[in-house]
Amino acid sequence: MTAEMLQQLNGAVNISLISVDLNVFQILPQFRWISLLYNKNVTVEVDTTAENNLQMLEIRYASYKKLPEKLRSLENLEVLDLRHNQILYVNLDELSGMRKLRLLNLNHNKIIEFDSFLHKTINLEGLETLFIHSNQLVDVNFKHWNATSLKHIDLQDNKLSVVLSLLTSVPALELVNLNDNPLDSEGKTEIHSSQLDRGKKLTIIDVNEDDGGSQVCKVC
């Protein structure tokens, strides 16, 4: 990246960079919207010396194997989009406390673990939508989640045999997509039966084993 381009970035508010030869990208306090596409192995650094105003961060096709560091310093972040990387492990302790985060998109990675590594409460009270389809998850446990606004979860196309504490820990849930997962009968029973006492409609999309097609179950 040329010196002239760097100077332009310093005065910008919204940033979009595609296939730029860039080793390090620093998130400055004035940035509000950042899209980095096809900038492989770029290291994103957060300026923590001042209040950060970033609301949307999109990093796709960057070959990331883990979350960028210091994400919790982005106090005003509403959308985090890390689709199409190579992330293996997601330590939710690195996201816990991001009160304004509304949408988290981790589709099309290689995630095999998605949990609090310290087994602490995961505080994501503002989160409304979670996309984590097309990964390698075998199980997911929502036991330690504090996500009172979460309405839509997409877990399709993983390797899930069981999803634990989903309905008890996510009280506002309206739609969950479990399509294309090898859920065992116990896992399906927990999800469907425990919803019966909530008195609120929930749409569950899963695989109909009889015909191999999608089955939409509306449970009241």
mmCIF file of C-alpha atoms in Angstrom:
data_model
loop_
_atom_site.group_PDB
_atom_site.id
_atom_site.type_symbol
_atom_site.label_atom_id
_atom_site.label_comp_id
_atom_site.label_asym_id
_atom_site.label_seq_id
_atom_site.Cartn_x
_atom_site.Cartn_y
_atom_site.Cartn_z
ATOM 1 C CA MET A 1 0.000 0.000 0.000
ATOM 2 C CA THR A 2 1.389 3.391 -1.005
ATOM 3 C CA ALA A 3 1.955 6.329 1.343
ATOM 4 C CA GLU A 4 -0.795 8.217 -0.466
ATOM 5 C CA MET A 5 -3.298 5.422 0.192
ATOM 6 C CA LEU A 6 -2.354 5.316 3.868
ATOM 7 C CA GLN A 7 -2.886 9.068 4.129
ATOM 8 C CA GLN A 8 -6.336 8.715 2.595
ATOM 9 C CA LEU A 9 -7.219 5.977 5.079
ATOM 10 C CA ASN A 10 -6.263 8.172 8.010
ATOM 11 C CA GLY A 11 -8.929 10.685 6.996
ATOM 12 C CA ALA A 12 -11.630 8.155 6.078
ATOM 13 C CA VAL A 13 -14.661 6.951 8.030
ATOM 14 C CA ASN A 14 -15.814 3.994 5.890
ATOM 15 C CA ILE A 15 -13.181 1.622 4.482
ATOM 16 C CA SER A 16 -13.403 -1.041 1.778
ATOM 17 C CA LEU A 17 -10.224 -2.841 0.675
ATOM 18 C CA ILE A 18 -10.196 -5.736 -1.787
ATOM 19 C CA SER A 19 -7.086 -7.770 -2.621
ATOM 20 C CA VAL A 20 -4.671 -5.187 -1.241
ATOM 21 C CA ASP A 21 -1.099 -6.144 -0.388
ATOM 22 C CA LEU A 22 -1.366 -5.384 3.305
ATOM 23 C CA ASN A 23 0.307 -7.005 6.305
ATOM 24 C CA VAL A 24 -1.188 -4.891 9.084
ATOM 25 C CA PHE A 25 -4.402 -2.869 9.192
ATOM 26 C CA GLN A 26 -5.005 -0.654 12.203
ATOM 27 C CA ILE A 27 -8.557 0.175 13.219
ATOM 28 C CA LEU A 28 -8.518 3.864 14.049
ATOM 29 C CA PRO A 29 -11.075 5.456 16.402
ATOM 30 C CA GLN A 30 -12.874 7.397 13.640
ATOM 31 C CA PHE A 31 -13.643 4.336 11.486
ATOM 32 C CA ARG A 32 -17.321 3.321 11.444
ATOM 33 C CA TRP A 33 -17.504 0.690 8.693
ATOM 34 C CA ILE A 34 -14.697 -1.620 7.503
ATOM 35 C CA SER A 35 -14.777 -4.265 4.787
ATOM 36 C CA LEU A 36 -11.612 -6.266 4.066
ATOM 37 C CA LEU A 37 -12.005 -8.873 1.316
ATOM 38 C CA TYR A 38 -9.361 -11.195 -0.110
ATOM 39 C CA ASN A 39 -6.598 -9.571 1.939
ATOM 40 C CA LYS A 40 -5.002 -12.836 2.994
ATOM 41 C CA ASN A 41 -3.218 -13.068 6.334
ATOM 42 C CA VAL A 42 -3.688 -9.374 7.119
ATOM 43 C CA THR A 43 -3.293 -8.651 10.838
ATOM 44 C CA VAL A 44 -5.971 -6.351 12.212
ATOM 45 C CA GLU A 45 -4.924 -4.175 15.148
ATOM 46 C CA VAL A 46 -7.279 -2.150 17.336
ATOM 47 C CA ASP A 47 -6.261 1.287 18.582
ATOM 48 C CA THR A 48 -7.231 1.126 22.264
ATOM 49 C CA THR A 49 -5.948 4.587 23.212
ATOM 50 C CA ALA A 50 -9.283 6.279 22.415
ATOM 51 C CA GLU A 51 -12.970 5.370 22.236
ATOM 52 C CA ASN A 52 -13.625 3.323 19.129
ATOM 53 C CA ASN A 53 -16.616 4.186 16.926
ATOM 54 C CA LEU A 54 -16.572 1.138 14.632
ATOM 55 C CA GLN A 55 -20.042 -0.299 14.008
ATOM 56 C CA MET A 56 -19.405 -2.900 11.287
ATOM 57 C CA LEU A 57 -16.346 -5.086 10.711
ATOM 58 C CA GLU A 58 -16.249 -7.488 7.772
ATOM 59 C CA ILE A 59 -13.175 -9.633 7.117
ATOM 60 C CA ARG A 60 -13.707 -12.343 4.519
ATOM 61 C CA TYR A 61 -11.384 -14.625 2.558
ATOM 62 C CA ALA A 62 -8.440 -13.661 4.771
ATOM 63 C CA SER A 63 -7.404 -17.217 5.772
ATOM 64 C CA TYR A 64 -7.930 -16.398 9.454
ATOM 65 C CA LYS A 65 -7.559 -19.378 11.788
ATOM 66 C CA LYS A 66 -8.752 -17.529 14.895
ATOM 67 C CA LEU A 67 -10.631 -14.398 15.876
ATOM 68 C CA PRO A 68 -8.831 -11.056 15.553
ATOM 69 C CA GLU A 69 -7.387 -9.858 18.848
ATOM 70 C CA LYS A 70 -8.897 -7.233 21.162
ATOM 71 C CA LEU A 71 -12.369 -7.375 19.631
ATOM 72 C CA ARG A 72 -13.913 -6.471 22.978
ATOM 73 C CA SER A 73 -12.266 -3.060 22.669
ATOM 74 C CA LEU A 74 -14.718 -2.333 19.836
ATOM 75 C CA GLU A 75 -17.433 -1.220 22.246
ATOM 76 C CA ASN A 76 -19.770 0.130 19.555
ATOM 77 C CA LEU A 77 -19.505 -2.811 17.153
ATOM 78 C CA GLU A 78 -22.914 -4.002 15.934
ATOM 79 C CA VAL A 79 -21.984 -6.366 13.080
ATOM 80 C CA LEU A 80 -19.041 -8.797 12.996
ATOM 81 C CA ASP A 81 -18.756 -10.749 9.748
ATOM 82 C CA LEU A 82 -15.930 -13.300 9.497
ATOM 83 C CA ARG A 83 -17.384 -15.555 6.813
ATOM 84 C CA HIS A 84 -15.198 -17.632 4.517
ATOM 85 C CA ASN A 85 -12.075 -17.944 6.616
ATOM 86 C CA GLN A 86 -10.384 -20.977 8.175
ATOM 87 C CA ILE A 87 -11.242 -20.398 11.812
ATOM 88 C CA LEU A 88 -11.003 -23.569 13.909
ATOM 89 C CA TYR A 89 -11.685 -22.430 17.466
ATOM 90 C CA VAL A 90 -13.920 -19.638 18.737
ATOM 91 C CA ASN A 91 -13.256 -18.624 22.336
ATOM 92 C CA LEU A 92 -16.424 -16.765 23.258
ATOM 93 C CA ASP A 93 -14.608 -15.126 26.169
ATOM 94 C CA GLU A 94 -13.104 -12.867 23.501
ATOM 95 C CA LEU A 95 -16.581 -11.631 22.540
ATOM 96 C CA SER A 96 -18.359 -11.659 25.893
ATOM 97 C CA GLY A 97 -19.345 -8.198 27.048
ATOM 98 C CA MET A 98 -19.849 -6.705 23.576
ATOM 99 C CA ARG A 99 -23.231 -5.208 24.476
ATOM 100 C CA LYS A 100 -24.033 -3.631 21.112
ATOM 101 C CA LEU A 101 -23.166 -6.630 18.936
ATOM 102 C CA ARG A 102 -26.371 -7.532 17.052
ATOM 103 C CA LEU A 103 -25.135 -9.876 14.315
ATOM 104 C CA LEU A 104 -22.323 -12.435 14.394
ATOM 105 C CA ASN A 105 -21.620 -14.250 11.128
ATOM 106 C CA LEU A 106 -19.122 -17.130 11.167
ATOM 107 C CA ASN A 107 -20.452 -19.095 8.204
ATOM 108 C CA HIS A 108 -18.131 -21.160 6.027
ATOM 109 C CA ASN A 109 -15.202 -21.645 8.369
ATOM 110 C CA LYS A 110 -13.802 -24.860 9.894
ATOM 111 C CA ILE A 111 -14.984 -24.315 13.453
ATOM 112 C CA ILE A 112 -14.830 -27.372 15.707
ATOM 113 C CA GLU A 113 -15.179 -25.593 19.064
ATOM 114 C CA PHE A 114 -17.489 -22.720 19.936
ATOM 115 C CA ASP A 115 -17.567 -22.065 23.675
ATOM 116 C CA SER A 116 -16.181 -20.158 26.633
ATOM 117 C CA PHE A 117 -12.755 -21.668 27.210
ATOM 118 C CA LEU A 118 -12.877 -20.397 30.819
ATOM 119 C CA HIS A 119 -16.428 -21.757 31.320
ATOM 120 C CA LYS A 120 -17.673 -18.302 32.268
ATOM 121 C CA THR A 121 -20.986 -16.625 31.469
ATOM 122 C CA ILE A 122 -21.092 -15.385 27.872
ATOM 123 C CA ASN A 123 -22.676 -11.942 27.994
ATOM 124 C CA LEU A 124 -24.052 -11.008 24.582
ATOM 125 C CA GLU A 125 -27.294 -9.347 25.613
ATOM 126 C CA GLY A 126 -27.699 -7.369 22.373
ATOM 127 C CA LEU A 127 -27.062 -10.268 19.977
ATOM 128 C CA GLU A 128 -30.076 -10.905 17.749
ATOM 129 C CA THR A 129 -28.712 -13.111 14.951
ATOM 130 C CA LEU A 130 -26.063 -15.849 15.000
ATOM 131 C CA PHE A 131 -24.915 -17.477 11.760
ATOM 132 C CA ILE A 132 -22.514 -20.382 12.136
ATOM 133 C CA HIS A 133 -23.547 -22.737 9.352
ATOM 134 C CA SER A 134 -21.179 -24.751 7.154
ATOM 135 C CA ASN A 135 -18.630 -25.540 9.848
ATOM 136 C CA GLN A 136 -17.441 -28.697 11.621
ATOM 137 C CA LEU A 137 -19.248 -28.461 14.959
ATOM 138 C CA VAL A 138 -20.097 -31.764 16.637
ATOM 139 C CA ASP A 139 -21.854 -30.275 19.665
ATOM 140 C CA VAL A 140 -22.865 -26.852 20.965
ATOM 141 C CA ASN A 141 -23.767 -25.947 24.536
ATOM 142 C CA PHE A 142 -25.654 -22.723 25.304
ATOM 143 C CA LYS A 143 -25.705 -23.354 29.071
ATOM 144 C CA HIS A 144 -23.551 -20.345 30.004
ATOM 145 C CA TRP A 145 -25.098 -17.919 27.523
ATOM 146 C CA ASN A 146 -26.716 -14.638 28.528
ATOM 147 C CA ALA A 147 -28.277 -13.713 25.192
ATOM 148 C CA THR A 148 -31.724 -12.397 26.010
ATOM 149 C CA SER A 149 -32.240 -10.743 22.588
ATOM 150 C CA LEU A 150 -31.138 -13.660 20.399
ATOM 151 C CA LYS A 151 -33.936 -14.543 17.953
ATOM 152 C CA HIS A 152 -32.344 -16.346 14.997
ATOM 153 C CA ILE A 153 -29.688 -19.066 15.073
ATOM 154 C CA ASP A 154 -28.443 -20.825 11.940
ATOM 155 C CA LEU A 155 -26.520 -24.033 12.682
ATOM 156 C CA GLN A 156 -27.208 -25.884 9.449
ATOM 157 C CA ASP A 157 -24.595 -27.950 7.647
ATOM 158 C CA ASN A 158 -22.432 -28.895 10.623
ATOM 159 C CA LYS A 159 -21.846 -32.294 12.228
ATOM 160 C CA LEU A 160 -24.033 -31.723 15.258
ATOM 161 C CA SER A 161 -25.291 -34.722 17.168
ATOM 162 C CA VAL A 162 -26.562 -32.648 20.091
ATOM 163 C CA VAL A 163 -27.386 -29.011 20.937
ATOM 164 C CA LEU A 164 -27.545 -28.434 24.694
ATOM 165 C CA SER A 165 -29.497 -25.858 26.741
ATOM 166 C CA LEU A 166 -30.609 -23.990 23.635
ATOM 167 C CA LEU A 167 -34.181 -23.283 24.623
ATOM 168 C CA THR A 168 -33.586 -22.653 28.315
ATOM 169 C CA SER A 169 -30.741 -20.184 27.746
ATOM 170 C CA VAL A 170 -32.121 -18.283 24.736
ATOM 171 C CA PRO A 171 -35.595 -17.137 25.841
ATOM 172 C CA ALA A 172 -36.342 -14.873 22.843
ATOM 173 C CA LEU A 173 -35.494 -17.501 20.209
ATOM 174 C CA GLU A 174 -37.913 -17.530 17.260
ATOM 175 C CA LEU A 175 -36.062 -19.469 14.536
ATOM 176 C CA VAL A 176 -33.350 -22.115 14.661
ATOM 177 C CA ASN A 177 -32.050 -23.883 11.555
ATOM 178 C CA LEU A 178 -30.605 -27.343 12.241
ATOM 179 C CA ASN A 179 -30.845 -28.659 8.707
ATOM 180 C CA ASP A 180 -28.118 -31.004 7.431
ATOM 181 C CA ASN A 181 -26.937 -32.164 10.858
ATOM 182 C CA PRO A 182 -26.820 -35.790 12.099
ATOM 183 C CA LEU A 183 -28.783 -34.971 15.275
ATOM 184 C CA ASP A 184 -29.427 -38.064 17.346
ATOM 185 C CA SER A 185 -32.919 -38.811 18.602
ATOM 186 C CA GLU A 186 -32.097 -37.600 22.129
ATOM 187 C CA GLY A 187 -30.889 -34.269 20.799
ATOM 188 C CA LYS A 188 -34.031 -33.761 18.735
ATOM 189 C CA THR A 189 -36.274 -34.760 21.626
ATOM 190 C CA GLU A 190 -34.670 -32.209 23.949
ATOM 191 C CA ILE A 191 -35.091 -29.384 21.463
ATOM 192 C CA HIS A 192 -38.685 -30.127 20.518
ATOM 193 C CA SER A 193 -40.153 -31.240 23.846
ATOM 194 C CA SER A 194 -38.608 -28.590 26.091
ATOM 195 C CA GLN A 195 -40.144 -25.869 23.927
ATOM 196 C CA LEU A 196 -43.694 -26.981 24.690
ATOM 197 C CA ASP A 197 -43.845 -25.126 28.009
ATOM 198 C CA ARG A 198 -42.629 -21.781 26.732
ATOM 199 C CA GLY A 199 -45.975 -20.585 25.448
ATOM 200 C CA LYS A 200 -44.369 -18.913 22.436
ATOM 201 C CA LYS A 201 -44.035 -19.989 18.832
ATOM 202 C CA LEU A 202 -40.660 -21.286 17.710
ATOM 203 C CA THR A 203 -39.813 -22.409 14.191
ATOM 204 C CA ILE A 204 -37.328 -25.274 14.043
ATOM 205 C CA ILE A 205 -35.926 -26.369 10.705
ATOM 206 C CA ASP A 206 -34.332 -29.804 10.719
ATOM 207 C CA VAL A 207 -33.945 -32.892 8.551
ATOM 208 C CA ASN A 208 -36.892 -35.177 7.960
ATOM 209 C CA GLU A 209 -35.295 -38.617 8.134
ATOM 210 C CA ASP A 210 -38.205 -40.226 6.269
ATOM 211 C CA ASP A 211 -37.783 -38.385 2.989
ATOM 212 C CA GLY A 212 -34.469 -36.565 3.374
ATOM 213 C CA GLY A 213 -36.109 -33.174 2.921
ATOM 214 C CA SER A 214 -36.442 -30.129 5.127
ATOM 215 C CA GLN A 215 -39.074 -30.190 7.808
ATOM 216 C CA VAL A 216 -40.398 -26.993 9.358
ATOM 217 C CA CYS A 217 -41.798 -27.534 12.822
ATOM 218 C CA LYS A 218 -43.736 -24.731 14.470
ATOM 219 C CA VAL A 219 -43.971 -25.446 18.161
ATOM 220 C CA CYS A 220 -46.326 -23.392 20.346
#
